[in-house]
Coordinates of C-alpha atoms in Angstrom, one line a residue:
M282 CA 101.5 -42.0 69.7
E283 CA 100.4 -38.5 69.3
L284 CA 98.1 -39.5 66.5
N285 CA 96.4 -42.1 68.6
T286 CA 96.0 -39.6 71.5
A287 CA 94.4 -37.1 69.1
I288 CA 91.9 -39.7 67.8
S289 CA 91.0 -40.8 71.4
L290 CA 90.4 -37.1 72.4
S291 CA 88.3 -36.6 69.3
K292 CA 86.1 -39.6 70.2
T293 CA 85.7 -38.3 73.7
L294 CA 84.6 -34.9 72.6
S295 CA 82.1 -36.3 70.1
L296 CA 80.1 -37.8 73.0
L297 CA 79.7 -34.3 74.5
S298 CA 78.9 -32.5 71.2
P299 CA 75.7 -32.5 69.1
I300 CA 75.4 -35.8 67.3
S301 CA 75.8 -35.7 63.5
P302 CA 73.0 -37.5 61.6
T303 CA 75.6 -39.4 59.6
S304 CA 77.3 -41.0 62.6
S305 CA 77.9 -44.6 62.0
S306 CA 77.8 -45.6 65.7
L307 CA 75.0 -45.1 68.2
P308 CA 75.3 -44.6 72.0
P309 CA 75.0 -47.8 74.0
F310 CA 71.5 -46.9 75.3
S311 CA 68.4 -46.7 73.1
L312 CA 65.8 -43.9 73.1
S313 CA 63.4 -45.9 75.2
H314 CA 66.2 -46.6 77.8
R315 CA 67.1 -42.9 77.9
C316 CA 63.4 -42.0 78.5
H317 CA 63.3 -44.6 81.3
H318 CA 66.2 -42.8 82.9
F319 CA 64.6 -39.4 82.4
R320 CA 61.4 -40.5 84.2
R321 CA 63.2 -42.5 87.0
C322 CA 65.4 -39.6 88.0
N323 CA 62.4 -37.2 88.3
L324 CA 64.6 -34.2 88.8
S325 CA 63.6 -30.7 87.8
R326 CA 67.0 -29.2 86.9
S327 CA 69.1 -32.2 85.9
F328 CA 68.6 -35.6 84.4
C329 CA 70.6 -38.8 84.6
L330 CA 71.8 -39.7 81.1
P331 CA 73.8 -42.9 80.5
P332 CA 76.6 -43.1 80.4
A333 CA 77.1 -40.7 83.4
V334 CA 76.4 -37.5 81.4
Q335 CA 74.6 -34.7 83.2
L336 CA 72.3 -32.6 81.0
S337 CA 71.4 -29.3 82.5
T338 CA 68.4 -27.1 81.4
S339 CA 70.3 -23.8 81.8
R340 CA 70.2 -21.2 79.1
E341 CA 73.8 -21.9 78.1
D342 CA 73.1 -25.5 77.5
E343 CA 70.0 -24.7 75.5
D344 CA 72.0 -22.3 73.3
E345 CA 74.5 -25.1 72.7
M346 CA 71.8 -27.4 71.3
V347 CA 71.0 -25.1 68.3
D348 CA 72.3 -27.3 65.4
I349 CA 71.1 -30.9 65.8
G350 CA 71.1 -31.8 62.2
G351 CA 73.4 -31.5 59.2
S352 CA 75.9 -33.6 57.4
E353 CA 79.7 -33.5 57.0
Y354 CA 79.2 -34.1 53.3
E355 CA 77.2 -30.9 52.8
E356 CA 79.0 -27.7 51.9
E357 CA 79.0 -24.8 54.4
D358 CA 75.8 -22.8 54.0
D359 CA 74.6 -19.4 55.4
Y360 CA 73.0 -21.0 58.4
A361 CA 76.1 -22.8 59.7
E362 CA 77.8 -19.5 60.4
D363 CA 74.9 -18.3 62.7
E364 CA 74.3 -21.5 64.6
D365 CA 75.7 -20.1 67.9
T366 CA 74.1 -16.7 67.5
L367 CA 70.4 -17.7 67.3
D368 CA 68.2 -15.9 69.8
V369 CA 66.4 -18.6 71.8
D370 CA 63.9 -16.2 73.3
S371 CA 63.0 -15.0 69.8
L372 CA 62.6 -18.6 68.6
E373 CA 60.3 -19.3 71.6
R374 CA 58.1 -16.3 70.7
E375 CA 58.1 -17.4 67.0
A376 CA 57.0 -20.9 68.1
Q377 CA 54.0 -19.5 70.0
L378 CA 52.9 -17.6 66.9
V379 CA 53.4 -20.8 64.7
V380 CA 51.0 -22.7 67.0
R381 CA 48.5 -20.0 67.1
E382 CA 48.4 -19.6 63.3
F383 CA 48.1 -23.4 62.9
S384 CA 45.1 -23.5 65.4
D385 CA 43.4 -20.7 63.5
S386 CA 43.9 -22.5 60.2
L387 CA 42.6 -25.8 61.7
S388 CA 39.5 -24.0 63.1
R389 CA 38.6 -22.6 59.7
Q390 CA 38.7 -26.1 58.2
L391 CA 36.7 -27.9 60.9
I392 CA 33.6 -25.8 60.7
I393 CA 30.5 -27.3 62.3
E394 CA 27.3 -26.6 60.4
E395 CA 25.0 -24.0 62.0
E396 CA 27.7 -23.4 64.6
R397 CA 28.1 -19.6 64.3
S398 CA 26.1 -17.4 66.5
S399 CA 25.2 -13.9 65.4
P400 CA 27.4 -11.0 66.6
K401 CA 24.5 -9.5 68.4
E402 CA 23.9 -12.7 70.5
A403 CA 27.6 -12.8 71.4
Q404 CA 27.5 -9.2 72.5
V405 CA 24.4 -9.7 74.6
K406 CA 25.9 -12.8 76.3
E407 CA 29.2 -11.1 77.0
K408 CA 27.4 -8.0 78.4
R409 CA 25.3 -10.2 80.8
R410 CA 28.4 -11.9 82.1
K411 CA 30.3 -8.6 82.7
N412 CA 27.3 -7.1 84.5
T413 CA 27.0 -10.2 86.7
T414 CA 29.0 -10.8 89.9
T415 CA 29.8 -14.5 89.9
K416 CA 31.3 -16.5 92.8
N417 CA 32.6 -19.5 90.9
I418 CA 30.2 -21.8 92.8
P419 CA 30.0 -25.4 91.7
D420 CA 26.9 -26.4 89.6
H421 CA 25.5 -28.9 92.1
L422 CA 25.4 -26.2 94.9
L423 CA 23.4 -23.7 92.8
P424 CA 19.6 -23.4 93.1
K425 CA 17.7 -25.0 90.2
V426 CA 14.9 -23.6 88.1
A427 CA 12.9 -26.2 86.0
I428 CA 10.9 -25.4 82.9
V429 CA 7.9 -27.8 82.4
G430 CA 4.9 -27.9 80.1
R431 CA 3.3 -29.9 77.3
P432 CA 5.2 -30.6 74.1
N433 CA 6.0 -27.9 71.6
V434 CA 5.3 -24.8 73.8
G435 CA 8.9 -23.4 73.5
K436 CA 10.6 -24.8 76.6
S437 CA 13.9 -25.3 74.8
A438 CA 13.7 -21.8 73.2
L439 CA 13.2 -20.3 76.7
F440 CA 16.1 -22.4 78.1
N441 CA 18.4 -21.1 75.4
R442 CA 17.2 -17.5 76.1
L443 CA 17.9 -17.8 79.8
V444 CA 21.4 -19.5 79.6
G445 CA 22.5 -17.3 76.7
G446 CA 23.3 -19.7 73.8
K447 CA 22.0 -22.5 71.6
K448 CA 22.6 -25.3 74.0
A449 CA 19.2 -27.0 73.5
I450 CA 17.9 -28.2 70.1
V451 CA 14.9 -26.1 69.0
V452 CA 12.7 -27.5 66.3
D453 CA 9.0 -26.9 65.6
E454 CA 8.2 -30.6 66.4
P455 CA 6.9 -32.1 69.6
G456 CA 9.0 -34.5 71.7
V457 CA 12.4 -33.2 70.6
T458 CA 13.8 -32.8 74.1
R459 CA 13.9 -36.0 76.2
D460 CA 16.6 -35.9 78.8
R461 CA 17.1 -33.2 81.5
L462 CA 19.4 -30.5 80.1
Y463 CA 21.2 -28.2 82.6
G464 CA 22.6 -24.7 81.9
R465 CA 24.0 -22.0 84.2
S466 CA 22.2 -18.6 84.1
Y467 CA 23.0 -15.2 85.6
W468 CA 20.8 -12.3 86.6
G469 CA 22.1 -9.4 88.7
N470 CA 23.9 -10.9 91.7
Y471 CA 22.0 -14.2 91.3
E472 CA 23.4 -17.3 89.8
F473 CA 21.3 -20.5 89.2
M474 CA 20.9 -23.6 87.1
V475 CA 18.1 -23.8 84.5
V476 CA 16.7 -27.3 83.7
D477 CA 15.1 -28.0 80.3
T478 CA 12.7 -31.0 80.3
G479 CA 10.8 -33.1 77.9
G480 CA 7.2 -32.2 77.2
V481 CA 5.2 -35.3 78.0
L482 CA 3.0 -34.8 81.1
T483 CA -0.3 -35.5 79.5
I484 CA -2.0 -38.2 81.5
S485 CA -5.3 -38.3 79.7
K486 CA -3.9 -39.3 76.4
S487 CA -3.6 -42.9 75.5
Q488 CA -0.3 -44.6 75.0
T489 CA -0.9 -44.9 71.3
D490 CA -1.6 -41.2 70.9
L491 CA 1.5 -40.3 72.9
V492 CA 3.8 -42.4 70.8
E493 CA 2.2 -41.1 67.6
E494 CA 2.7 -37.5 68.9
L495 CA 6.3 -38.1 69.7
A496 CA 6.9 -39.6 66.2
V497 CA 9.4 -42.1 67.5
S498 CA 10.9 -44.2 64.7
T499 CA 10.9 -48.0 65.1
T500 CA 12.9 -48.6 61.9
I501 CA 15.8 -46.2 61.6
G502 CA 19.0 -47.7 63.1
M503 CA 17.1 -50.6 64.7
E504 CA 17.4 -53.2 62.0
G505 CA 19.1 -55.8 64.2
I506 CA 16.5 -55.5 67.0
P507 CA 13.4 -57.7 67.1
L508 CA 10.1 -56.0 66.3
A509 CA 8.6 -56.9 69.7
T510 CA 11.5 -55.3 71.5
R511 CA 11.2 -52.2 69.4
E512 CA 7.6 -51.7 70.1
A513 CA 8.0 -52.3 73.8
A514 CA 10.9 -49.7 74.0
V515 CA 8.8 -47.1 72.1
A516 CA 5.8 -47.7 74.4
K517 CA 8.0 -47.0 77.4
M518 CA 9.4 -43.7 75.9
P519 CA 6.7 -41.3 77.2
T520 CA 6.9 -42.7 80.7
M521 CA 10.7 -42.4 80.7
I522 CA 10.6 -38.8 79.5
E523 CA 8.0 -37.9 82.1
K524 CA 10.2 -39.5 84.8
Q525 CA 13.1 -37.2 83.7
A526 CA 10.8 -34.2 83.9
T527 CA 9.5 -35.2 87.4
V528 CA 13.1 -35.5 88.7
A529 CA 13.8 -32.0 87.4
V530 CA 10.7 -30.6 89.2
E531 CA 11.5 -32.3 92.5
E532 CA 15.1 -31.0 92.6
S533 CA 14.2 -27.4 91.7
S534 CA 13.3 -24.4 93.9
V535 CA 11.4 -22.6 91.2
I536 CA 9.1 -24.1 88.5
I537 CA 8.4 -22.2 85.3
F538 CA 5.1 -23.6 84.0
L539 CA 5.2 -22.7 80.3
V540 CA 2.1 -22.6 78.1
D541 CA 1.4 -21.6 74.4
G542 CA -0.3 -18.2 74.1
Q543 CA -1.1 -18.6 70.4
A544 CA -2.6 -22.0 70.7
G545 CA -4.6 -21.0 73.8
L546 CA -5.7 -23.1 76.8
N547 CA -5.3 -26.9 76.3
A548 CA -6.6 -29.8 78.3
A549 CA -3.0 -30.9 78.8
D550 CA -2.3 -27.5 80.4
V551 CA -5.1 -28.1 82.9
E552 CA -3.7 -31.5 83.8
I553 CA -0.2 -30.2 84.3
A554 CA -1.5 -27.3 86.5
D555 CA -3.5 -29.7 88.6
W556 CA -0.5 -32.0 88.9
L557 CA 1.8 -29.1 90.1
R558 CA -0.8 -27.7 92.5
K559 CA -1.4 -31.2 94.0
H560 CA 2.2 -32.3 94.5
Y561 CA 4.4 -29.2 94.5
S562 CA 2.3 -26.4 96.1
D563 CA 5.2 -25.7 98.4
K564 CA 7.4 -24.6 95.5
C565 CA 7.4 -21.3 93.7
I566 CA 5.4 -21.8 90.5
I567 CA 5.5 -19.2 87.7
L568 CA 3.0 -19.4 84.9
A569 CA 4.6 -18.1 81.8
V570 CA 2.6 -17.6 78.6
N571 CA 5.0 -17.9 75.7
K572 CA 4.7 -16.7 72.1
C573 CA 3.3 -13.3 73.1
E574 CA 5.5 -11.2 70.8
S575 CA 3.2 -8.2 70.9
P576 CA 3.0 -6.6 74.4
R577 CA -0.5 -5.3 73.7
K578 CA -1.9 -8.6 72.4
G579 CA 0.1 -10.5 75.1
I580 CA -2.2 -9.3 77.9
T581 CA -5.2 -10.6 76.0
Q582 CA -3.6 -13.9 75.2
A583 CA -2.5 -14.4 78.9
S584 CA -5.9 -13.6 80.3
E585 CA -7.2 -16.9 79.0
F586 CA -5.0 -18.8 81.4
W587 CA -6.3 -17.2 84.7
S588 CA -8.5 -20.3 85.1
L589 CA -5.4 -22.5 85.8
G590 CA -5.1 -20.9 89.3
F591 CA -1.8 -19.1 88.7
D592 CA -1.0 -15.5 87.7
P593 CA -0.2 -15.6 84.0
F594 CA 2.8 -13.7 82.8
P595 CA 3.2 -13.0 79.0
I596 CA 6.7 -13.5 77.5
S597 CA 8.3 -14.3 74.2
A598 CA 11.3 -16.7 74.3
L599 CA 12.0 -15.9 70.6
S600 CA 12.3 -12.1 70.9
G601 CA 13.0 -11.9 74.6
T602 CA 10.0 -9.8 75.5
G603 CA 9.2 -10.0 79.2
T604 CA 12.1 -12.3 80.0
G605 CA 13.8 -9.7 82.2
E606 CA 10.7 -9.4 84.4
L607 CA 10.4 -13.2 84.4
L608 CA 14.0 -13.5 85.7
D609 CA 13.1 -11.0 88.4
L610 CA 10.3 -13.3 89.6
V611 CA 12.7 -16.3 89.4
C612 CA 15.3 -14.6 91.5
A613 CA 12.6 -13.6 94.1
G614 CA 11.9 -17.3 94.5
I615 CA 15.4 -18.6 95.0
E616 CA 18.0 -18.1 97.8
K617 CA 21.2 -16.4 97.1
V618 CA 24.2 -18.7 97.7
E619 CA 26.7 -16.9 99.9
G620 CA 30.0 -17.8 101.4
T621 CA 33.7 -17.8 100.4
E622 CA 34.4 -21.4 100.9
Y623 CA 33.5 -22.1 97.3
L624 CA 36.0 -19.7 95.9
E625 CA 38.8 -22.2 96.3
E626 CA 37.2 -24.6 93.8
E627 CA 39.5 -25.3 90.9
N628 CA 38.5 -23.5 87.7
Y629 CA 39.7 -26.2 85.4
I630 CA 37.5 -29.3 85.3
P631 CA 38.4 -31.8 82.5
A632 CA 35.5 -32.6 80.2
I633 CA 35.0 -36.1 78.9
A634 CA 32.7 -36.5 75.8
I635 CA 31.2 -39.9 75.2
V636 CA 30.7 -40.3 71.5
G637 CA 30.0 -43.1 69.0
R638 CA 27.5 -44.6 66.7
P639 CA 23.8 -45.0 67.8
N640 CA 23.0 -47.8 70.2
V641 CA 26.5 -48.6 71.3
G642 CA 25.8 -47.9 75.0
K643 CA 26.9 -44.3 75.5
S644 CA 24.0 -43.3 77.9
S645 CA 24.5 -46.6 79.8
I646 CA 28.1 -45.7 80.4
L647 CA 27.1 -42.3 81.8
N648 CA 24.4 -43.8 84.0
A649 CA 26.8 -46.4 85.3
L650 CA 29.4 -43.8 86.2
V651 CA 27.2 -41.4 88.0
G652 CA 25.1 -44.2 89.6
E653 CA 21.7 -42.9 88.6
D654 CA 19.4 -42.8 85.5
R655 CA 20.8 -39.5 84.4
T656 CA 19.8 -40.1 80.8
I657 CA 17.2 -42.3 79.1
V658 CA 18.5 -45.7 77.9
S659 CA 16.5 -47.4 75.2
P660 CA 17.0 -49.6 72.2
V661 CA 15.2 -46.9 70.2
S662 CA 17.9 -45.4 67.9
G663 CA 18.4 -41.7 68.5
T664 CA 17.0 -41.7 72.0
T665 CA 19.6 -39.1 73.1
R666 CA 19.1 -35.7 71.3
D667 CA 20.9 -33.0 73.3
A668 CA 24.5 -33.1 74.6
I669 CA 23.9 -33.8 78.3
D670 CA 26.5 -32.4 80.7
T671 CA 26.9 -34.0 84.1
E672 CA 29.4 -33.3 86.9
F673 CA 31.2 -36.3 88.3
T674 CA 33.8 -36.9 91.0
G675 CA 36.2 -39.8 90.6
P676 CA 37.4 -42.2 93.3
D677 CA 40.4 -40.1 93.9
G678 CA 38.4 -36.9 94.3
Q679 CA 39.2 -35.5 90.9
K680 CA 36.2 -33.8 89.2
F681 CA 35.1 -34.3 85.7
R682 CA 32.4 -33.1 83.4
L683 CA 30.8 -35.9 81.5
I684 CA 29.1 -35.2 78.2
D685 CA 26.6 -37.7 76.8
T686 CA 26.0 -37.2 73.1
A687 CA 23.6 -38.4 70.4
G688 CA 24.7 -41.2 68.1
I689 CA 26.6 -40.1 65.0
R690 CA 25.4 -41.7 61.8
K691 CA 26.8 -41.2 58.3
K692 CA 26.1 -37.8 56.9
T693 CA 24.4 -39.4 53.9
A694 CA 22.1 -41.5 56.1
V695 CA 21.1 -38.4 58.2
A696 CA 20.4 -36.5 55.0
S697 CA 18.3 -39.3 53.5
S698 CA 16.2 -39.6 56.6
G699 CA 15.2 -35.9 56.4
S700 CA 15.2 -35.6 60.2
I701 CA 16.0 -32.1 61.3
P702 CA 16.4 -33.1 65.0
E703 CA 18.9 -35.8 64.1
A704 CA 21.0 -33.4 62.0
L705 CA 21.1 -30.9 64.9
S706 CA 21.9 -33.7 67.3
V707 CA 24.9 -34.7 65.2
N708 CA 26.1 -31.1 65.2
Q709 CA 25.7 -31.0 69.0
A710 CA 27.9 -34.2 69.2
F711 CA 30.6 -32.5 67.2
R712 CA 30.4 -29.4 69.4
A713 CA 30.7 -31.7 72.4
I714 CA 34.0 -33.1 70.9
R715 CA 35.3 -29.6 70.4
R716 CA 34.6 -28.4 73.9
S717 CA 35.9 -31.6 75.6
D718 CA 39.4 -32.4 76.7
V719 CA 39.2 -36.2 76.4
V720 CA 36.8 -38.2 74.1
A721 CA 35.7 -41.7 74.9
L722 CA 35.0 -43.3 71.6
V723 CA 32.5 -46.1 72.3
I724 CA 32.3 -49.1 69.9
E725 CA 30.2 -52.2 70.1
A726 CA 32.2 -55.4 70.8
M727 CA 30.4 -57.6 68.3
A728 CA 30.4 -55.0 65.5
C729 CA 34.0 -54.0 66.3
I730 CA 35.2 -51.1 64.1
T731 CA 33.0 -49.8 61.3
E732 CA 33.7 -47.2 58.7
Q733 CA 31.7 -44.6 60.7
D734 CA 33.9 -45.3 63.7
C735 CA 37.0 -44.5 61.6
K736 CA 35.5 -41.2 60.5
I737 CA 34.7 -40.2 64.1
A738 CA 38.2 -41.2 65.1
E739 CA 39.7 -39.0 62.4
R740 CA 37.6 -36.1 63.6
I741 CA 38.8 -36.6 67.2
E742 CA 42.4 -36.6 66.1
R743 CA 42.0 -33.5 63.9
E744 CA 40.4 -31.7 66.8
G745 CA 43.5 -32.4 68.9
K746 CA 41.6 -34.1 71.7
G747 CA 42.8 -36.9 74.0
C748 CA 41.0 -40.2 73.3
L749 CA 40.4 -43.6 74.7
I750 CA 38.6 -46.4 72.9
V751 CA 35.8 -48.0 75.0
V752 CA 34.8 -51.5 73.8
N753 CA 31.3 -51.8 75.3
K754 CA 29.1 -54.9 75.6
W755 CA 32.2 -57.0 76.1
D756 CA 30.1 -59.7 77.6
T757 CA 28.5 -60.4 74.2
I758 CA 31.8 -61.9 72.9
P759 CA 31.4 -65.7 73.2
N760 CA 34.2 -68.1 74.3
K761 CA 36.6 -65.5 75.5
N762 CA 40.1 -66.5 76.7
Q763 CA 43.4 -64.9 77.5
E764 CA 44.2 -64.3 73.8
T765 CA 40.9 -62.8 72.9
T766 CA 41.8 -59.3 74.1
I767 CA 45.2 -59.5 72.4
F768 CA 43.7 -60.4 69.0
Y769 CA 40.9 -57.9 69.4
E770 CA 43.3 -55.0 70.2
E771 CA 45.4 -55.9 67.2
D772 CA 42.3 -55.8 65.0
V773 CA 41.3 -52.4 66.4
R774 CA 44.8 -50.9 65.9
R775 CA 44.9 -52.1 62.4
K776 CA 41.5 -50.6 61.5
V777 CA 41.9 -47.3 63.4
R778 CA 45.4 -46.1 62.5
S779 CA 44.6 -42.5 63.3
L780 CA 44.1 -43.5 67.0
S781 CA 47.0 -45.9 67.3
W782 CA 48.1 -44.0 70.4
A783 CA 44.8 -44.3 72.2
P784 CA 44.4 -46.8 75.1
I785 CA 41.6 -49.4 74.9
V786 CA 39.2 -50.2 77.8
Y787 CA 36.8 -53.2 77.8
S788 CA 33.5 -52.8 79.7
T789 CA 29.9 -53.9 80.0
A790 CA 28.1 -50.7 81.1
I791 CA 24.6 -52.3 81.5
A792 CA 26.0 -54.5 84.2
G793 CA 28.5 -52.0 85.6
H794 CA 31.5 -54.1 84.8
S795 CA 34.9 -52.2 84.4
V796 CA 33.2 -48.8 83.9
E797 CA 35.5 -47.3 86.6
K798 CA 38.5 -48.1 84.3
I799 CA 37.1 -45.5 81.9
I800 CA 37.6 -42.7 84.3
V801 CA 41.0 -44.0 85.4
S802 CA 42.2 -44.1 81.8
A803 CA 40.6 -40.7 81.0
A804 CA 42.4 -39.1 83.9
A805 CA 45.7 -40.6 82.8
V806 CA 45.1 -39.3 79.2
E807 CA 44.4 -35.8 80.5
K808 CA 47.6 -35.8 82.4
E809 CA 49.6 -36.8 79.3
R810 CA 47.8 -34.2 77.3
S811 CA 48.8 -31.5 79.8
R812 CA 52.4 -32.6 80.1
R813 CA 55.3 -30.4 79.0
L814 CA 58.8 -31.5 78.0
T815 CA 61.7 -29.3 78.9
T816 CA 63.6 -27.9 76.0
A817 CA 66.7 -29.9 77.1
I818 CA 65.0 -33.3 77.0
L819 CA 63.2 -32.5 73.8
N820 CA 66.4 -31.5 71.9
Q821 CA 68.2 -34.5 73.3
V822 CA 65.4 -36.8 72.0
V823 CA 65.4 -35.1 68.6
R824 CA 69.2 -35.2 68.4
E825 CA 69.2 -39.0 69.0
A826 CA 66.4 -39.5 66.5
V827 CA 68.3 -37.6 63.8
A828 CA 71.5 -39.6 64.7
F829 CA 69.6 -42.9 64.2
K830 CA 68.0 -41.8 61.0
A831 CA 69.0 -38.7 59.1
P832 CA 66.5 -36.8 56.8
P833 CA 66.7 -38.1 53.3
R834 CA 68.6 -36.3 50.6
T835 CA 67.1 -34.6 47.6
R836 CA 68.3 -35.3 44.1
G837 CA 70.3 -32.2 44.3
G838 CA 72.1 -33.4 47.4
K839 CA 70.3 -31.2 49.9
R840 CA 69.4 -32.5 53.3
G841 CA 67.1 -31.1 56.0
R842 CA 68.8 -29.9 59.2
V843 CA 67.1 -29.3 62.5
Y844 CA 68.5 -26.3 64.4
Y845 CA 66.2 -26.0 67.4
S846 CA 63.0 -27.5 68.7
T847 CA 60.7 -26.5 71.5
Q848 CA 57.3 -27.4 72.9
A849 CA 55.1 -24.3 72.4
A850 CA 51.8 -25.5 73.7
I851 CA 49.9 -28.2 75.7
R852 CA 46.4 -29.7 75.2
P853 CA 47.4 -31.0 72.8
P854 CA 51.2 -31.1 73.1
S855 CA 52.6 -29.0 70.1
F856 CA 56.2 -29.0 69.1
V857 CA 57.9 -26.5 66.7
F858 CA 61.0 -27.6 64.8
F859 CA 63.1 -24.8 63.3
V860 CA 64.8 -26.2 60.3
N861 CA 66.7 -25.0 57.2
D862 CA 63.8 -25.8 54.9
A863 CA 60.5 -27.5 55.9
K864 CA 60.1 -28.9 52.4
L865 CA 63.2 -31.1 52.9
F866 CA 61.3 -33.2 55.6
P867 CA 58.9 -35.5 53.8
E868 CA 55.8 -36.9 55.5
T869 CA 57.4 -40.2 56.2
Y870 CA 60.2 -38.6 58.1
R871 CA 57.8 -36.5 60.1
R872 CA 55.9 -39.6 61.1
Y873 CA 59.2 -41.2 62.1
M874 CA 60.0 -38.2 64.3
E875 CA 56.5 -38.4 66.0
K876 CA 57.0 -42.1 66.6
Q877 CA 60.4 -41.5 68.2
L878 CA 58.9 -38.7 70.4
R879 CA 56.2 -41.1 71.6
T880 CA 58.7 -43.9 72.2
S881 CA 61.0 -41.7 74.2
A882 CA 58.7 -39.3 76.0
G883 CA 55.3 -41.1 76.1
F884 CA 52.2 -38.9 75.4
A885 CA 49.9 -42.0 75.4
G886 CA 46.3 -41.2 74.6
T887 CA 46.8 -37.7 73.1
P888 CA 47.7 -36.5 69.6
I889 CA 50.9 -34.5 69.3
R890 CA 51.4 -31.8 66.7
L891 CA 54.8 -31.3 65.0
L892 CA 55.1 -28.0 63.2
W893 CA 58.1 -27.3 60.9
R894 CA 59.3 -23.7 60.6
S895 CA 61.8 -22.8 57.9
R896 CA 64.7 -20.7 59.2
R897 CA 65.0 -18.8 55.9
K898 CA 61.9 -16.8 56.7
I899 CA 63.2 -16.0 60.2
E900 CA 66.4 -14.5 58.7
K901 CA 64.4 -12.4 56.2
S902 CA 62.2 -11.0 58.9
A903 CA 65.1 -10.3 61.3
G904 CA 65.0 -6.9 62.9
K905 CA 61.3 -6.5 61.9
G906 CA 59.8 -8.4 64.9
P907 CA 57.7 -11.5 64.6
S908 CA 56.2 -11.9 61.1
T909 CA 52.5 -12.4 60.8
T910 CA 52.9 -14.2 57.5
M911 CA 55.1 -17.0 58.7
Q912 CA 56.3 -19.7 56.3
D913 CA 55.0 -22.7 58.1
D914 CA 54.3 -25.9 56.3
F915 CA 50.5 -25.9 56.6
T916 CA 49.7 -26.6 52.9
G917 CA 49.7 -30.4 53.2
I918 CA 47.8 -30.3 56.5
E919 CA 45.0 -28.1 55.3
K920 CA 44.3 -30.3 52.3
S921 CA 43.7 -33.3 54.6
L922 CA 41.3 -31.4 56.9
A923 CA 38.0 -32.2 55.1
V924 CA 35.1 -32.6 57.4
P925 CA 34.1 -36.3 57.5
A926 CA 31.0 -37.2 55.5

């Protein structure tokens, strides 16, 4: 009788104690059921756990969760004696350092070509921001300053000089800039938006001369498009670029009319001056003579442009000569935005980058979302060059920053074409991924998943960005039925395993069908990416995962043990596992743990990082403070971080 009572008491206590990984029986509720109860209760300090077990998030309970691994077959080791004496606060600090070191290691691996700016440029930019009193005013409320002129006079170089960075692509070729490119600039107590435009405003030239000057390719990336369609699209390109420039001029308070001081007065300059004087005489027009590096020669070079009817002002966008005086003139022509009602604007606005191969409909999606022709849409491959930022407010009032990017072709294809603008455009697209929060990977419905799509997907996952897969041009799929979507999704999941957690949205951007679902899905992904699990829930999930499947044994009989786990960061969610030896957890088991975390806690649409920290290193550095040379298992990760070709 006493023996049966002891056995019953032992079984009862086992339900309240940490679960051993070698337990032969499992609780009556699965991980997914437990997660359902976690979410349904929606309590901040306690959670309903079946069967009728309350799990508190107090410090005492967290300390009791220290050892969630181990085996009764293993001999007592040094760690077992200290299980109840681990300093949780110290482990939390260690976890923060682990995540920081991993992020630094990852950044060193994912280097974007020509990404680094000189230390001098960084110092100048930081000094300008410190000396400027900003009011955190939204972009759309700031006055705008447009830069216009004929092709290849240095508009993009001046744009980069004024906004303080390399936001616009600068190449010694005409027609590189096509869409409107916005950037925020500061000068003294003034804050304004600078607009870079394309350089096609030459009315006297024939359409053939304009197309030849732009050097638009009708072959690269356009193999599946009929020749007549290619030629028609190329013929429309100058008009579309000119339309973008006209919109920029009309919405701006100040117009910087830029000319080339080295090339001298040109017939195109005269036409643009007449056009500005005829239609925009009510605006402040500043004639800036660029490429006047020498102040002495600059006066002589600028004197040639008095005949245009404006006061010429010599500057050099390359060296910065005269740009300070130019900014003084700009600030004299704009109104200072005052008021404190804008200070309550939220600082954090999620950025959504729209990326993919050329001609999959990225610009069409952007235009459909904002409801205007924000970017040029054309069958011509490589139409979009710069990464175009646009503010957008969703149906629920949430604000987003949409980033349209150039199509990303294979690295070998870009190199073989010899196109410098395309190479820089691809770099801009990679930078857009890096500075975004959520990436919309756009694929073409008929083409489905290609090898290049998989490489872009791998890059997104390595950057730690939230992602959704947008299947555009869904209307081109013939004979669709209820099972078409199911089969198509299975095919996508099979081919893009690195984004198995990403939601899929089907749309037809050119007709505006289902484009609103992209924003809804992106908002949901951003919330998941910013979500944080409490330590109590995380350790409960890990405990159950270890109980269901214990870490494998080595040939010597050793087995990995998890002592403590915590979420150390968000965006993306990063979890640190303190274990006896990180090498005892093979890659297959780590994938299993990630799968169990997703099954129990969600995190749909975002990658999650699991970092494994050996406890041996913690004990050696005890009493010496956090170690800067932590023994985290980064070796296998760094080897797999090669930049996609």
